[in-house]
């Protein structure tokens, strides 16, 4: 009997600790985005950049070609089904590879994908989508960066891609696509409840001196700064 009581006591303690950790995480998700990191006091406005959300996931949208970089040299138009040189903008988002490629709908979520994501064991990918134009709305916000700031943004994003021996981005060979102008690339890092697609986008803004959150797991934290 003592062994049984000890077992249930340990299970109860583990359960209470788990609930406590979930509550702490929930508070962090709700409260940390309220702490704002203000935009750098940089007067020059030279490069337009956008943030775009589908209601869950934040993309960073950049001009395809500037003096700093021609993204199409690595993220080729031909990697998608129909994008061509008339598409002037490129949206990029970092996220869990399993979610991107194996979970078109929440009903398709596999236990293995959820388990790996929760524990930070999953691999990641960058989803890149070409657009002809951007339309400012509640889900698409515009900001202007100096060239120095944009160079830092470029450095952060390019460092998020895995590269082959020829320093080229590694295209993921898959039939999965969200449209006709997108493709997937191998990325660095592991996705977790602490390092999410939105925290990555927030870190891009932070690296380039733009208004952002101290930390956020969700897209609303970022977009609340641009209402």
mmCIF file of C-alpha atoms in Angstrom, residues 1-2 11 13 15 18 26 47 51 60 64 92 111 120 146 153 157 159 171 180 190 212 217:
data_model
loop_
_atom_site.group_PDB
_atom_site.id
_atom_site.type_symbol
_atom_site.label_atom_id
_atom_site.label_comp_id
_atom_site.label_asym_id
_atom_site.label_seq_id
_atom_site.Cartn_x
_atom_site.Cartn_y
_atom_site.Cartn_z
ATOM 1 C CA UNK A 1 0.000 0.000 0.000
ATOM 2 C CA UNK A 2 2.809 2.392 0.766
ATOM 3 C CA UNK A 11 1.714 11.366 -10.230
ATOM 4 C CA UNK A 13 2.893 16.174 -7.979
ATOM 5 C CA UNK A 15 0.356 16.785 -12.652
ATOM 6 C CA UNK A 18 2.638 20.377 -15.395
ATOM 7 C CA UNK A 26 -0.016 30.982 -20.872
ATOM 8 C CA UNK A 47 13.310 50.218 -48.450
ATOM 9 C CA UNK A 51 4.405 42.048 -42.373
ATOM 10 C CA UNK A 60 8.075 39.063 -43.642
ATOM 11 C CA UNK A 64 12.531 40.810 -54.706
ATOM 12 C CA UNK A 92 9.077 34.473 -46.201
ATOM 13 C CA UNK A 111 0.737 12.944 -32.906
ATOM 14 C CA UNK A 120 11.631 21.275 -29.800
ATOM 15 C CA UNK A 146 16.959 52.520 -43.990
ATOM 16 C CA UNK A 153 17.140 42.176 -41.953
ATOM 17 C CA UNK A 157 16.833 35.952 -42.872
ATOM 18 C CA UNK A 159 21.256 33.085 -41.974
ATOM 19 C CA UNK A 171 14.882 23.555 -52.010
ATOM 20 C CA UNK A 180 0.980 28.509 -57.412
ATOM 21 C CA UNK A 190 14.064 23.735 -34.202
ATOM 22 C CA UNK A 212 8.241 44.754 -32.127
ATOM 23 C CA UNK A 217 4.434 33.284 -29.746
#
